Every structure is written in C-alpha cells, then in structure tokens.
mmCIF file of C-alpha atoms and ligand atoms in Angstrom:
data_model
loop_
_atom_site.group_PDB
_atom_site.id
_atom_site.type_symbol
_atom_site.label_atom_id
_atom_site.label_comp_id
_atom_site.label_asym_id
_atom_site.label_seq_id
_atom_site.Cartn_x
_atom_site.Cartn_y
_atom_site.Cartn_z
ATOM 1 C CA MET A 21 0.526 19.209 -22.411
ATOM 2 C CA THR A 22 -2.054 16.970 -21.263
ATOM 3 C CA ALA A 23 -0.909 14.056 -18.970
ATOM 4 C CA LYS A 24 -1.470 10.576 -19.978
ATOM 5 C CA ILE A 25 -3.305 8.526 -17.057
ATOM 6 C CA ILE A 26 -1.347 5.936 -15.078
ATOM 7 C CA ASP A 27 -4.270 3.295 -15.070
ATOM 8 C CA GLY A 28 -3.531 1.472 -11.677
ATOM 9 C CA LYS A 29 -6.682 -0.703 -12.295
ATOM 10 C CA LEU A 30 -5.137 -1.907 -15.381
ATOM 11 C CA ILE A 31 -1.718 -2.355 -13.841
ATOM 12 C CA ALA A 32 -3.230 -4.097 -10.881
ATOM 13 C CA ALA A 33 -5.140 -6.570 -13.007
ATOM 14 C CA GLN A 34 -1.946 -7.426 -15.094
ATOM 15 C CA MET A 35 0.027 -7.871 -11.818
ATOM 16 C CA ARG A 36 -2.884 -10.303 -10.444
ATOM 17 C CA GLU A 37 -2.959 -12.392 -13.689
ATOM 18 C CA GLU A 38 0.756 -12.857 -13.324
ATOM 19 C CA LEU A 39 0.448 -13.686 -9.554
ATOM 20 C CA LYS A 40 -2.482 -16.301 -10.830
ATOM 21 C CA THR A 41 -0.061 -18.051 -12.976
ATOM 22 C CA GLN A 42 2.523 -18.111 -10.345
ATOM 23 C CA VAL A 43 0.132 -19.764 -7.851
ATOM 24 C CA ALA A 44 -1.141 -22.123 -10.191
ATOM 25 C CA LYS A 45 2.669 -23.092 -10.947
ATOM 26 C CA LEU A 46 3.023 -23.410 -7.279
ATOM 27 C CA LYS A 47 -0.100 -25.601 -7.039
ATOM 28 C CA GLU A 48 1.674 -28.127 -9.436
ATOM 29 C CA LYS A 49 4.237 -28.580 -6.460
ATOM 30 C CA ASN A 50 1.294 -29.071 -3.982
ATOM 31 C CA ILE A 51 2.014 -25.441 -2.506
ATOM 32 C CA VAL A 52 -0.861 -23.120 -1.796
ATOM 33 C CA PRO A 53 0.040 -19.800 -0.647
ATOM 34 C CA GLY A 54 -2.037 -18.990 2.419
ATOM 35 C CA LEU A 55 -3.117 -15.665 4.106
ATOM 36 C CA GLY A 56 -4.389 -15.698 7.530
ATOM 37 C CA VAL A 57 -6.872 -12.403 7.868
ATOM 38 C CA ILE A 58 -7.994 -11.286 11.172
ATOM 39 C CA LEU A 59 -10.793 -8.590 11.768
ATOM 40 C CA VAL A 60 -11.737 -7.537 15.063
ATOM 41 C CA GLY A 61 -15.128 -5.807 15.423
ATOM 42 C CA GLN A 62 -17.806 -4.478 12.968
ATOM 43 C CA ASP A 63 -16.362 -1.271 11.667
ATOM 44 C CA PRO A 64 -17.979 -1.067 8.050
ATOM 45 C CA ALA A 65 -14.924 0.420 6.338
ATOM 46 C CA SER A 66 -12.674 -2.310 7.794
ATOM 47 C CA ILE A 67 -15.121 -5.135 6.998
ATOM 48 C CA SER A 68 -15.317 -3.865 3.256
ATOM 49 C CA TYR A 69 -11.532 -3.665 3.078
ATOM 50 C CA VAL A 70 -11.234 -7.223 4.482
ATOM 51 C CA THR A 71 -13.815 -8.580 2.347
ATOM 52 C CA ALA A 72 -11.959 -7.174 -0.719
ATOM 53 C CA LYS A 73 -8.950 -8.710 0.447
ATOM 54 C CA GLU A 74 -10.330 -12.079 1.009
ATOM 55 C CA ARG A 75 -12.309 -11.984 -2.560
ATOM 56 C CA ALA A 76 -8.900 -10.984 -4.054
ATOM 57 C CA CYS A 77 -7.145 -14.022 -2.487
ATOM 58 C CA GLU A 78 -9.906 -16.388 -3.840
ATOM 59 C CA ASN A 79 -9.648 -14.916 -7.272
ATOM 60 C CA ILE A 80 -5.940 -15.703 -7.735
ATOM 61 C CA GLY A 81 -6.045 -19.027 -5.890
ATOM 62 C CA ILE A 82 -4.573 -17.991 -2.424
ATOM 63 C CA TYR A 83 -6.198 -19.666 0.377
ATOM 64 C CA SER A 84 -7.544 -17.342 2.935
ATOM 65 C CA ASP A 85 -8.125 -18.259 6.564
ATOM 66 C CA ASP A 86 -10.766 -15.711 7.455
ATOM 67 C CA ASN A 87 -11.068 -14.812 11.318
ATOM 68 C CA HIS A 88 -14.011 -12.118 11.988
ATOM 69 C CA LEU A 89 -13.963 -11.824 15.576
ATOM 70 C CA PRO A 90 -16.118 -9.849 17.995
ATOM 71 C CA ALA A 91 -15.370 -6.339 19.224
ATOM 72 C CA ASP A 92 -14.910 -7.533 22.652
ATOM 73 C CA THR A 93 -12.141 -10.042 21.752
ATOM 74 C CA SER A 94 -9.340 -9.681 24.199
ATOM 75 C CA GLN A 95 -5.750 -8.931 23.516
ATOM 76 C CA ALA A 96 -4.602 -12.180 24.918
ATOM 77 C CA GLU A 97 -7.084 -14.021 22.684
ATOM 78 C CA LEU A 98 -5.885 -12.065 19.627
ATOM 79 C CA ILE A 99 -2.288 -12.720 20.399
ATOM 80 C CA GLU A 100 -3.070 -16.417 20.839
ATOM 81 C CA LEU A 101 -4.609 -16.664 17.132
ATOM 82 C CA ILE A 102 -1.705 -14.918 15.801
ATOM 83 C CA LYS A 103 0.936 -17.153 17.608
ATOM 84 C CA LYS A 104 -1.076 -20.161 16.041
ATOM 85 C CA MET A 105 -0.900 -18.703 12.796
ATOM 86 C CA ASN A 106 2.876 -18.135 13.353
ATOM 87 C CA GLU A 107 3.239 -21.819 13.716
ATOM 88 C CA ASP A 108 0.724 -22.865 10.974
ATOM 89 C CA PRO A 109 2.575 -24.020 7.837
ATOM 90 C CA LYS A 110 -0.543 -23.364 5.635
ATOM 91 C CA ILE A 111 -0.199 -19.802 6.440
ATOM 92 C CA ASN A 112 2.397 -17.735 4.616
ATOM 93 C CA GLY A 113 0.893 -14.376 5.580
ATOM 94 C CA ILE A 114 -0.844 -12.686 8.454
ATOM 95 C CA LEU A 115 -2.885 -9.683 8.062
ATOM 96 C CA VAL A 116 -4.507 -7.910 11.040
ATOM 97 C CA GLN A 117 -6.874 -5.375 10.004
ATOM 98 C CA LEU A 118 -6.285 -1.869 11.587
ATOM 99 C CA PRO A 119 -7.524 -0.141 13.361
ATOM 100 C CA LEU A 120 -8.183 -2.378 16.346
ATOM 101 C CA PRO A 121 -10.700 -1.422 19.040
ATOM 102 C CA ASP A 122 -9.378 0.692 21.868
ATOM 103 C CA HIS A 123 -8.735 -1.808 24.562
ATOM 104 C CA ILE A 124 -6.068 -3.632 22.479
ATOM 105 C CA ASP A 125 -2.571 -2.372 22.261
ATOM 106 C CA GLU A 126 -1.924 -2.314 18.192
ATOM 107 C CA SER A 127 1.887 -2.173 18.430
ATOM 108 C CA GLN A 128 2.001 -5.110 20.681
ATOM 109 C CA VAL A 129 -0.139 -7.193 18.443
ATOM 110 C CA LEU A 130 2.063 -6.283 15.231
ATOM 111 C CA LEU A 131 5.070 -7.103 17.286
ATOM 112 C CA THR A 132 3.659 -10.657 17.810
ATOM 113 C CA ILE A 133 3.397 -11.442 14.012
ATOM 114 C CA ASN A 134 6.262 -13.515 12.936
ATOM 115 C CA PRO A 135 8.381 -10.968 10.674
ATOM 116 C CA GLN A 136 8.640 -13.877 8.081
ATOM 117 C CA LYS A 137 4.816 -13.582 7.674
ATOM 118 C CA ASP A 138 4.409 -9.912 8.060
ATOM 119 C CA VAL A 139 2.957 -9.193 4.531
ATOM 120 C CA ASP A 140 1.902 -5.738 5.385
ATOM 121 C CA GLY A 141 5.465 -4.969 6.202
ATOM 122 C CA PHE A 142 4.701 -3.236 9.384
ATOM 123 C CA HIS A 143 6.793 -4.998 11.888
ATOM 124 C CA PRO A 144 9.745 -3.090 13.059
ATOM 125 C CA ILE A 145 12.203 -5.917 11.678
ATOM 126 C CA ASN A 146 11.052 -5.554 8.399
ATOM 127 C CA ILE A 147 10.966 -1.729 8.383
ATOM 128 C CA GLY A 148 14.507 -1.965 9.848
ATOM 129 C CA LYS A 149 15.668 -4.120 7.034
ATOM 130 C CA MET A 150 13.966 -1.836 4.313
ATOM 131 C CA VAL A 151 15.846 1.120 5.776
ATOM 132 C CA ALA A 152 19.120 -0.804 5.654
ATOM 133 C CA GLY A 153 18.564 -1.732 2.085
ATOM 134 C CA GLU A 154 18.112 -5.588 2.907
ATOM 135 C CA LYS A 155 15.419 -7.742 1.481
ATOM 136 C CA ALA A 156 12.258 -7.355 3.297
ATOM 137 C CA PHE A 157 8.589 -7.244 3.048
ATOM 138 C CA LEU A 158 7.713 -3.781 1.785
ATOM 139 C CA PRO A 159 4.583 -2.147 2.837
ATOM 140 C CA CYS A 160 1.869 -2.474 0.283
ATOM 141 C CA THR A 161 0.853 1.148 -0.733
ATOM 142 C CA PRO A 162 4.425 2.413 -1.168
ATOM 143 C CA HIS A 163 5.426 -0.932 -2.785
ATOM 144 C CA GLY A 164 2.287 -0.266 -5.289
ATOM 145 C CA ILE A 165 3.608 3.476 -6.063
ATOM 146 C CA ILE A 166 7.064 1.780 -7.115
ATOM 147 C CA LYS A 167 5.259 -0.543 -9.320
ATOM 148 C CA LEU A 168 3.089 1.990 -10.964
ATOM 149 C CA LEU A 169 6.222 3.959 -11.629
ATOM 150 C CA GLN A 170 8.197 1.155 -12.820
ATOM 151 C CA ARG A 171 5.375 -0.182 -15.150
ATOM 152 C CA SER A 172 4.807 3.327 -16.678
ATOM 153 C CA ASN A 173 8.559 3.384 -17.460
ATOM 154 C CA VAL A 174 9.281 6.456 -15.278
ATOM 155 C CA LYS A 175 12.921 7.175 -14.713
ATOM 156 C CA ILE A 176 13.408 6.847 -10.905
ATOM 157 C CA GLU A 177 17.156 7.219 -10.800
ATOM 158 C CA GLY A 178 18.490 10.678 -10.481
ATOM 159 C CA ALA A 179 14.764 12.183 -10.409
ATOM 160 C CA GLU A 180 13.958 14.932 -7.856
ATOM 161 C CA VAL A 181 10.936 13.477 -6.053
ATOM 162 C CA VAL A 182 8.943 15.396 -3.599
ATOM 163 C CA VAL A 183 6.782 13.453 -1.061
ATOM 164 C CA VAL A 184 3.966 15.348 0.763
ATOM 165 C CA GLY A 185 3.095 13.499 4.002
ATOM 166 C CA ARG A 186 5.244 11.820 6.534
ATOM 167 C CA SER A 187 3.046 8.783 7.870
ATOM 168 C CA ASN A 188 4.402 5.412 8.825
ATOM 169 C CA ILE A 189 2.172 3.772 6.139
ATOM 170 C CA VAL A 190 3.023 6.038 3.199
ATOM 171 C CA GLY A 191 5.110 9.087 3.295
ATOM 172 C CA LYS A 192 8.288 7.782 5.161
ATOM 173 C CA PRO A 193 8.370 4.246 3.675
ATOM 174 C CA ILE A 194 7.841 5.576 -0.020
ATOM 175 C CA ALA A 195 10.673 8.120 0.638
ATOM 176 C CA ASN A 196 12.896 5.670 1.876
ATOM 177 C CA MET A 197 12.376 3.099 -0.819
ATOM 178 C CA LEU A 198 13.007 5.803 -3.489
ATOM 179 C CA ILE A 199 16.551 6.762 -1.864
ATOM 180 C CA GLN A 200 17.744 2.968 -1.771
ATOM 181 C CA LYS A 201 20.721 2.133 -4.153
ATOM 182 C CA SER A 202 18.501 -0.287 -6.012
ATOM 183 C CA ASP A 203 16.772 -0.570 -9.278
ATOM 184 C CA PHE A 204 13.866 1.287 -7.932
ATOM 185 C CA GLY A 205 15.686 3.824 -5.912
ATOM 186 C CA ASN A 206 18.624 6.411 -6.488
ATOM 187 C CA ALA A 207 16.121 9.207 -6.376
ATOM 188 C CA THR A 208 16.988 12.762 -4.633
ATOM 189 C CA VAL A 209 14.058 12.801 -2.330
ATOM 190 C CA THR A 210 12.639 15.628 -0.105
ATOM 191 C CA ILE A 211 9.752 14.926 2.402
ATOM 192 C CA CYS A 212 7.168 17.685 3.176
ATOM 193 C CA HIS A 213 4.539 18.033 6.064
ATOM 194 C CA THR A 214 2.585 20.425 7.729
ATOM 195 C CA ARG A 215 5.704 22.249 9.075
ATOM 196 C CA THR A 216 7.230 22.623 5.830
ATOM 197 C CA ARG A 217 7.692 26.424 5.120
ATOM 198 C CA ASP A 218 6.941 26.852 1.584
ATOM 199 C CA LEU A 219 5.478 23.757 0.110
ATOM 200 C CA ALA A 220 4.943 25.115 -3.483
ATOM 201 C CA ALA A 221 8.761 25.883 -3.638
ATOM 202 C CA HIS A 222 9.569 22.377 -3.225
ATOM 203 C CA THR A 223 6.936 20.698 -5.534
ATOM 204 C CA ARG A 224 7.849 23.246 -8.349
ATOM 205 C CA ARG A 225 11.224 21.644 -8.733
ATOM 206 C CA ALA A 226 10.071 18.111 -8.567
ATOM 207 C CA ASP A 227 10.154 15.674 -11.475
ATOM 208 C CA ILE A 228 7.903 13.388 -9.469
ATOM 209 C CA ILE A 229 5.410 14.408 -6.816
ATOM 210 C CA ILE A 230 3.903 11.824 -4.472
ATOM 211 C CA ALA A 231 0.860 13.356 -2.546
ATOM 212 C CA ALA A 232 -0.159 11.743 0.577
ATOM 213 C CA ALA A 233 -1.610 14.491 2.715
ATOM 214 C CA GLY A 234 -5.133 13.136 2.983
ATOM 215 C CA ARG A 235 -6.379 16.579 1.953
ATOM 216 C CA PRO A 236 -8.196 17.700 -1.414
ATOM 217 C CA ALA A 237 -6.491 20.045 -3.533
ATOM 218 C CA THR A 238 -3.230 20.029 -1.774
ATOM 219 C CA ILE A 239 -1.419 20.018 -4.942
ATOM 220 C CA THR A 240 -2.584 22.694 -7.270
ATOM 221 C CA ALA A 241 -1.545 23.405 -10.911
ATOM 222 C CA ASP A 242 0.612 26.466 -9.896
ATOM 223 C CA MET A 243 2.754 24.042 -7.705
ATOM 224 C CA VAL A 244 3.707 21.843 -10.442
ATOM 225 C CA LYS A 245 6.455 21.872 -13.098
ATOM 226 C CA ASP A 246 5.662 21.278 -16.587
ATOM 227 C CA GLY A 247 6.166 17.492 -17.432
ATOM 228 C CA ALA A 248 6.154 16.258 -13.648
ATOM 229 C CA VAL A 249 4.743 12.848 -12.842
ATOM 230 C CA ILE A 250 2.022 13.074 -10.321
ATOM 231 C CA ILE A 251 1.155 10.168 -7.878
ATOM 232 C CA ASP A 252 -1.961 10.854 -6.057
ATOM 233 C CA VAL A 253 -2.372 8.670 -2.885
ATOM 234 C CA GLY A 254 -4.948 10.721 -1.096
ATOM 235 C CA VAL A 255 -8.482 9.327 -0.807
ATOM 236 C CA ASN A 256 -10.875 12.032 0.356
ATOM 237 C CA ARG A 257 -14.704 12.221 0.518
ATOM 238 C CA ILE A 258 -16.415 15.363 -0.807
ATOM 239 C CA GLU A 259 -20.172 15.973 -0.435
ATOM 240 C CA ASP A 260 -21.800 15.473 -3.736
ATOM 241 C CA ALA A 261 -25.520 15.350 -3.732
ATOM 242 C CA SER A 262 -25.716 14.207 -7.507
ATOM 243 C CA LYS A 263 -24.373 10.993 -6.074
ATOM 244 C CA LYS A 264 -26.919 8.385 -4.660
ATOM 245 C CA ARG A 265 -24.294 7.761 -1.400
ATOM 246 C CA GLY A 266 -23.883 11.619 -1.299
ATOM 247 C CA TYR A 267 -20.269 11.744 -1.678
ATOM 248 C CA ARG A 268 -17.598 11.210 -4.288
ATOM 249 C CA LEU A 269 -13.955 10.315 -3.613
ATOM 250 C CA VAL A 270 -11.130 12.605 -4.823
ATOM 251 C CA GLY A 271 -7.315 12.499 -4.148
ATOM 252 C CA ASP A 272 -4.909 15.316 -2.906
ATOM 253 C CA VAL A 273 -4.225 16.787 -6.258
ATOM 254 C CA ASP A 274 -6.419 19.218 -8.314
ATOM 255 C CA PHE A 275 -6.800 16.562 -10.937
ATOM 256 C CA GLU A 276 -8.475 18.435 -14.001
ATOM 257 C CA ALA A 277 -5.782 21.332 -13.649
ATOM 258 C CA VAL A 278 -2.905 19.387 -12.956
ATOM 259 C CA LYS A 279 -3.481 17.097 -15.620
ATOM 260 C CA GLN A 280 -2.894 20.091 -18.226
ATOM 261 C CA LYS A 281 0.574 20.446 -16.960
ATOM 262 C CA ALA A 282 1.720 16.871 -16.013
ATOM 263 C CA SER A 283 2.995 14.139 -18.184
ATOM 264 C CA LEU A 284 1.822 11.380 -16.248
ATOM 265 C CA ILE A 285 -0.818 11.344 -13.523
ATOM 266 C CA THR A 286 -2.935 8.796 -11.295
ATOM 267 C CA PRO A 287 -6.639 9.197 -10.991
ATOM 268 C CA VAL A 288 -8.632 8.798 -7.906
ATOM 269 C CA PRO A 289 -10.115 6.370 -7.747
ATOM 270 C CA GLY A 290 -8.370 3.876 -9.943
ATOM 271 C CA GLY A 291 -4.792 5.006 -9.394
ATOM 272 C CA VAL A 292 -2.848 3.880 -6.344
ATOM 273 C CA GLY A 293 -5.993 2.339 -4.470
ATOM 274 C CA PRO A 294 -6.060 -1.003 -6.756
ATOM 275 C CA MET A 295 -2.404 -1.492 -6.333
ATOM 276 C CA THR A 296 -2.532 -1.868 -2.388
ATOM 277 C CA ILE A 297 -4.265 -5.249 -2.264
ATOM 278 C CA THR A 298 -2.306 -6.239 -5.198
ATOM 279 C CA MET A 299 0.736 -5.961 -3.167
ATOM 280 C CA LEU A 300 -0.552 -7.799 -0.303
ATOM 281 C CA LEU A 301 -1.058 -10.766 -2.664
ATOM 282 C CA TYR A 302 2.410 -10.141 -4.064
ATOM 283 C CA ASN A 303 3.957 -10.432 -0.791
ATOM 284 C CA THR A 304 1.928 -13.394 0.360
ATOM 285 C CA VAL A 305 3.104 -15.252 -2.792
ATOM 286 C CA GLU A 306 6.575 -14.190 -2.099
ATOM 287 C CA SER A 307 6.379 -15.535 1.429
ATOM 288 C CA ALA A 308 5.013 -18.939 0.190
ATOM 289 C CA LYS A 309 7.966 -19.077 -2.216
ATOM 290 C CA ILE A 310 10.718 -18.263 0.429
ATOM 291 C CA ALA A 311 8.943 -20.895 2.881
ATOM 292 C CA HIS A 312 9.597 -23.434 0.149
ATOM 293 C CA SER A 313 13.031 -22.047 -1.139
ATOM 294 C CA ILE A 314 11.700 -21.424 -4.607
ATOM 295 C CA GLU A 315 13.365 -18.694 -6.491
HETATM 296 P P1 NAP B 21 -1.893 10.680 7.486
HETATM 297 O O1 NAP B 21 -1.350 9.709 8.539
HETATM 298 O O2 NAP B 21 -3.136 11.602 8.008
HETATM 299 O O3 NAP B 21 -0.789 11.536 7.113
HETATM 300 C C1 NAP B 21 -0.813 12.723 6.389
HETATM 301 C C2 NAP B 21 0.525 13.464 6.353
HETATM 302 O O4 NAP B 21 0.205 14.609 5.352
HETATM 303 C C3 NAP B 21 1.172 14.100 7.572
HETATM 304 O O5 NAP B 21 2.450 13.637 7.761
HETATM 305 C C4 NAP B 21 0.608 15.516 7.490
HETATM 306 O O6 NAP B 21 1.789 16.209 8.037
HETATM 307 C C5 NAP B 21 0.835 15.688 6.085
HETATM 308 N N1 NAP B 21 0.082 16.891 5.705
HETATM 309 C C6 NAP B 21 -1.355 17.100 5.624
HETATM 310 N N2 NAP B 21 -1.801 18.128 5.188
HETATM 311 C C7 NAP B 21 -0.679 18.768 4.556
HETATM 312 C C8 NAP B 21 -0.445 19.901 3.922
HETATM 313 N N3 NAP B 21 -1.414 20.893 3.675
HETATM 314 N N4 NAP B 21 0.882 20.293 3.699
HETATM 315 C C9 NAP B 21 1.780 19.311 3.672
HETATM 316 N N5 NAP B 21 1.650 18.214 4.398
HETATM 317 C C10 NAP B 21 0.390 17.896 4.881
HETATM 318 O O7 NAP B 21 -2.364 9.827 6.331
HETATM 319 P P2 NAP B 21 -1.830 8.496 5.568
HETATM 320 O O8 NAP B 21 -2.131 7.602 6.284
HETATM 321 O O9 NAP B 21 -0.487 8.759 5.078
HETATM 322 O O10 NAP B 21 -2.766 8.856 4.219
HETATM 323 C C11 NAP B 21 -2.625 10.061 3.324
HETATM 324 C C12 NAP B 21 -3.833 9.836 2.350
HETATM 325 O O11 NAP B 21 -3.451 8.698 1.619
HETATM 326 C C13 NAP B 21 -5.048 9.657 2.996
HETATM 327 O O12 NAP B 21 -6.087 10.236 2.157
HETATM 328 C C14 NAP B 21 -5.431 8.227 2.933
HETATM 329 O O13 NAP B 21 -6.690 7.843 2.867
HETATM 330 C C15 NAP B 21 -4.752 7.870 1.665
HETATM 331 N N6 NAP B 21 -4.222 6.357 1.546
HETATM 332 C C16 NAP B 21 -4.556 5.871 0.582
HETATM 333 C C17 NAP B 21 -4.225 4.344 0.083
HETATM 334 C C18 NAP B 21 -4.625 3.564 -0.975
HETATM 335 O O14 NAP B 21 -4.302 2.400 -0.857
HETATM 336 N N7 NAP B 21 -4.824 4.296 -1.905
HETATM 337 C C19 NAP B 21 -3.425 3.705 1.350
HETATM 338 C C20 NAP B 21 -3.079 4.398 2.452
HETATM 339 C C21 NAP B 21 -3.374 5.696 2.720
HETATM 340 P P3 NAP B 21 2.065 16.248 9.618
HETATM 341 O O15 NAP B 21 2.865 14.969 9.877
HETATM 342 O O16 NAP B 21 2.727 17.557 9.985
HETATM 343 O O17 NAP B 21 0.655 16.188 10.302
#
C-alpha cells in the first residue's frame, strides 16, 4: 500500500478562503476581527513566526495590532499592554509570542490574558474547559490536527490512537480532544513518552499515530500497522550540504518507508505546520463572532 498524502497546505488554504468569506460578511455588519500581537525581543525564529501570523491576518482581512517590543521590556510594561488589549473592543484575540526573555515570568503573563481573548488556548481556564468538554478556545496545533483528520474523512470515533509526546502544547491537548464525547472525539487514546517501555508495541496496534516527539525517525516502518493514518507533527533540522541554508526540515516519521505501509500520511513540511496559523485565525474570527453574539 502507498499512502495518500494529507495536503496540509491545501486544507489550510481552503480554510483560509472560508475564513476570508466569513470576515467579509462580518465587515458588512461593521465588525472587523482584531488580533493583538506582542513580540518581545529579536529572536529570529520568533520574528519569522510573528511576521507570518501578521501577514496571514492581513490576507484574510483580520486587523492586526502589531507590537514589537525591545528585549529589555519589563514584565510590568508587558502586563500593562495586555491589560489595555483586554479592554480594547477592537481586539478579539491576544497573541504573546513565546518564548519570552528570561526576566519575564511566562505563566504570569499568560494568566493576564482575558480568557475570552485567549486565541492560543493556553490560559488555564480554556485548558480546564477543554478537559471538561465545554466550549473553549482550543490550542492551535492540536485543533489543526483534528481539522486535518476530519477533512481527510478519517473516522476518529472508536479508533485506537497513539500519541507520541506529552507536551502541554501538542501531546496532552490532542489526546484530550480525541477522548471527548464529541464529533471529533470518542477515540481510545494512548499517550507515550520517553518512559514508555515498548513504544513499538503501542504504535503497532494504532489506527492513527500522532508523532510529536521532536526527534527524527522516532516512527519507523516496522512500528506501523498496514493502513494506519500517520500525523507527523515534528519539525527537525537535519544537516544537508545540498541545501543553500545547510539544512532541511524533517518530521518525526521515517516518511519514505512509512508511506509504503500507511493509508494516509502528512508530509513535513506541508502537513500540520500550515494548519497552526490557520487555527489562530479561526479562533480570532470565532472570538469576534462571540463578542458580537453572532452564531
Ligand atoms: P516537547 O515539549 O519537546 O515534547 C516532546 C515530547 O516527546 C515529550 O513528551 C517527550 O517525552 C516525548 N519524546 C521525545 N522523544 C521520544 C521518544 N524517543 N519516544 C517517546 N517519546 C518521546 O515538544 P513539543 O513542543 O510537543 O513539539 C514536538 C515536535 O512538534 C517538535 O519537533 C516541534 O518543533 C513540533 N511542533 C510543530 C508544530 C507545528 O505547527 N508544526 C507546533 C508545535 C510543535 P518526555 O515528556 O518523557 O520527555
């Protein structure tokens, strides 16, 4: 069997078009969804993520209030800015790019964000609501994975899912979403990590494997059942002298070999990655609709 590719770029582009239409409809009612973006410091990776988010907003008609602050910004100044955004009716979502400089307490900052504007879904109130199965802003990468599965017609209900990784931003939330009694849940989920005794024994019985370990070739072909669905969240740099920048990006899955056994597989790049920003836009539009009591 050769797997079909789940084209994350295409699905993300389709969702962005749908969001663009929704934003245009909101504009007819004089509502412009707004995202407050805060970057502290000059970390090159953070600058490129934030720039991509700002551009994505612009492309679909979301107003983005961009705040690029110097690295020596104090915690008090940052909290003051977030409080202003909390009160600003033009802002429906607040994004604080992580990581923050060492002198700032990240959890204190995230706690300051109004949970109703927490479009990253990192506030403990939103995490608690998600766990309790209540309506909440869902964190963007796992929410993007759910959309990829749904739009690829993968049956989640009743499926054996093995999640490799237990981080707060990917492993734990995706596992949690998949066990909910909901139209994107009802799966039987196993979470694996570095203390798991026999990773392959778990992955071999999985209908769906979600690899979020951050290590190349964590999932090899012998660890995969015929016909399994493979979602590769990992983004790893591998030295590659043939590339101008000296490296290439790979996921956590041995893509070429696993593709021969799986039924569906996400590539890296071009799989989960494009969905993450899309879900940030999605949450921002949802927040604007909630703020104006629009279904
Ligand atoms: P993380 O915080 O480093 O967590 C990695 C998890 O994987 C940990 O729970 C770790 O176990 C587990 N793990 C590592 N090696 C393992 C192994 N050999 N066997 C079993 N478990 C193993 O990483 P993260 O933030 O969740 O990110 C994971 C990957 O996804 C990274 O490559 C990251 O760049 C990528 N990512 C991509 C996107 C996107 O939008 N495409 C978004 C977020 C993250 P322990 O807990 O025991 O240490």
